[in-house]
C-alpha positions as a printed Julia matrix, in Angstrom:
182×3 Matrix{Float64}:
  38.23  80.25   61.24
  38.34  77.7    63.98
  41.97  76.84   63.03
  43.16  80.49   63.27
  41.25  81.04   66.53
  42.94  77.98   68.0
  46.4   79.22   66.9
  45.68  82.68   68.32
  44.52  81.2    71.6
  47.7   79.11   71.83
  49.89  82.16   71.12
  48.06  84.22   73.76
  48.37  81.36   76.24
  52.12  81.05   75.55
  52.61  84.81   75.87
  50.7   84.85   79.17
  52.79  81.94   80.5
  56.06  83.68   79.56
  54.84  86.96   81.13
  53.81  85.16   84.32
  57.18  83.4    84.51
  59.04  86.69   84.06
  56.88  88.41   86.67
  57.46  85.54   89.08
  61.25  85.81   88.67
  61.33  89.57   89.27
  58.9   89.39   92.17
  60.93  86.94   94.28
  61.21  88.19   97.84
  64.68  88.84   99.24
  64.4   85.84  101.58
  63.82  83.51   98.65
  66.76  84.96   96.77
  69.01  84.47   99.8
  68.14  80.77   99.94
  68.45  80.25   96.18
  70.47  77.1    95.49
  73.1   79.14   93.59
  73.7   81.52   96.52
  75.25  79.95   99.58
  76.46  81.45  102.86
  79.31  79.0   102.59
  80.45  80.7    99.39
  79.76  84.24  100.6
  81.2   84.47  104.14
  84.9   83.74  104.7
  87.62  84.23  107.27
  89.76  86.74  105.41
  92.59  87.4   107.92
  93.82  86.49  111.41
  96.19  88.3   113.75
  97.24  86.15  116.68
 100.76  87.0   117.81
 100.67  88.39  121.36
 103.97  88.39  123.23
 105.46  89.54  126.51
 103.93  90.58  129.81
 101.53  92.96  128.11
  99.98  90.07  126.17
  97.12  89.86  128.67
  96.36  93.58  128.78
  93.02  94.71  127.34
  94.82  96.74  124.69
  96.97  93.8   123.59
  94.01  91.43  123.48
  92.24  93.78  121.06
  95.25  93.52  118.75
  94.38  89.83  118.43
  91.53  89.43  115.94
  89.85  87.51  113.14
  88.39  89.26  110.08
  85.15  87.8   108.7
  84.19  89.05  105.23
  80.99  88.85  103.18
  82.05  88.52   99.55
  78.5   88.64   98.19
  76.31  91.64   97.45
  73.61  90.47   99.87
  73.5   90.97  103.64
  74.03  87.82  105.72
  72.51  87.4   109.18
  75.33  86.04  111.38
  73.2   85.78  114.53
  73.88  82.43  116.15
  77.03  81.78  114.06
  80.17  80.77  115.95
  83.87  81.44  115.61
  86.02  78.91  117.48
  89.61  77.76  117.9
  91.1   74.25  118.01
  90.97  74.23  121.83
  87.2   74.77  121.89
  87.04  78.47  122.78
  83.95  79.78  121.02
  82.44  83.18  120.27
  78.77  83.43  119.23
  77.59  86.31  117.06
  74.54  87.99  118.62
  72.07  90.07  116.62
  74.56  90.9   113.88
  73.96  91.36  110.15
  77.04  91.59  107.89
  76.35  93.81  104.91
  77.2   92.68  101.39
  80.84  93.4   100.57
  81.6   94.26  104.23
  84.05  92.93  106.79
  83.82  92.69  110.57
  86.83  92.35  112.88
  86.24  90.1   115.89
  88.65  91.15  118.67
  89.57  88.85  121.54
  89.48  91.5   124.29
  86.83  93.74  125.76
  85.18  96.65  124.0
  82.0   98.16  122.68
  80.58  96.43  119.6
  80.15  98.48  116.43
  79.19  97.58  112.86
  82.86  96.99  111.95
  84.3   95.71  115.26
  82.96  93.05  117.62
  84.52  92.02  120.94
  84.62  88.59  122.58
  85.13  90.22  126.01
  87.84  87.74  127.01
  90.64  88.37  129.48
  93.18  86.03  127.89
  94.42  85.17  124.43
  92.47  82.7   122.28
  94.53  82.17  119.13
  97.73  80.16  119.66
 100.85  81.69  118.19
 102.55  78.5   117.02
  99.57  76.74  115.43
  95.79  76.96  115.57
  92.63  76.86  113.47
  89.88  79.48  113.41
  86.6   77.85  112.36
  83.41  79.65  111.36
  80.1   77.77  111.61
  76.57  78.92  110.81
  73.64  78.98  113.23
  72.97  75.29  112.49
  76.54  74.31  113.41
  77.5   73.64  109.8
  81.03  74.38  108.62
  81.34  77.65  106.67
  85.09  78.39  106.53
  88.32  77.99  108.47
  91.84  79.37  108.58
  94.82  77.43  109.94
  98.43  78.29  110.62
 101.44  76.41  111.94
 103.22  73.28  110.82
 100.96  70.6   112.29
  97.67  72.14  111.11
  97.52  71.0   107.51
  93.8   70.2   107.7
  90.98  71.92  109.53
  88.47  70.28  111.89
  86.36  69.01  108.97
  89.34  67.53  107.09
  89.55  70.32  104.5
  92.96  71.61  103.45
  93.68  74.98  105.02
  96.1   77.52  103.61
  97.39  80.87  104.73
 100.49  82.98  104.37
 102.34  84.71  107.15
 102.77  88.45  106.91
 105.65  90.34  108.55
 103.61  91.15  111.69
 102.29  87.61  112.17
  99.0   88.22  110.45
  97.68  85.57  108.15
  95.69  86.54  105.09
  93.43  83.88  103.68
  91.62  83.51  100.39
  88.34  81.75   99.8
  88.94  77.99   99.82
  86.69  75.24   98.56
């Protein structure tokens, strides 16, 4: 009887360990899931498009400046807190996201000019163009200053600021659409 009691005790102990492991996996808080090694902001948030071509005397009007923008997309299903993240160009102009959470699967358009921020449109409140028409690089960094993604255009910008290859294609209206690059 001592042999069967020992086997039963081992089976109950194994079952309890499996149940505890399963409960622990399903009870992970959202913060822990967001920092899971398999889920990275670098993989989830990308620069998905850029429109930079402002021309003529009206190029410095508020309306024209808002036609210059960068789209930032969250390709994951989880929200990402972009507060403290920066979007910058090759000349050092920088925009810092303030108190902004990008929903899973959502996109936000960051306009150069002035305007009222909404969930889908943010404004840098600048009075002059940021993105160079001939060649430039838009770089997205997290709140720790770490590289997340970039988009480059023009002949002499074959690599971004961190030495990564940067690709984009030019659309008819001088927009560049970018895919996720690793």
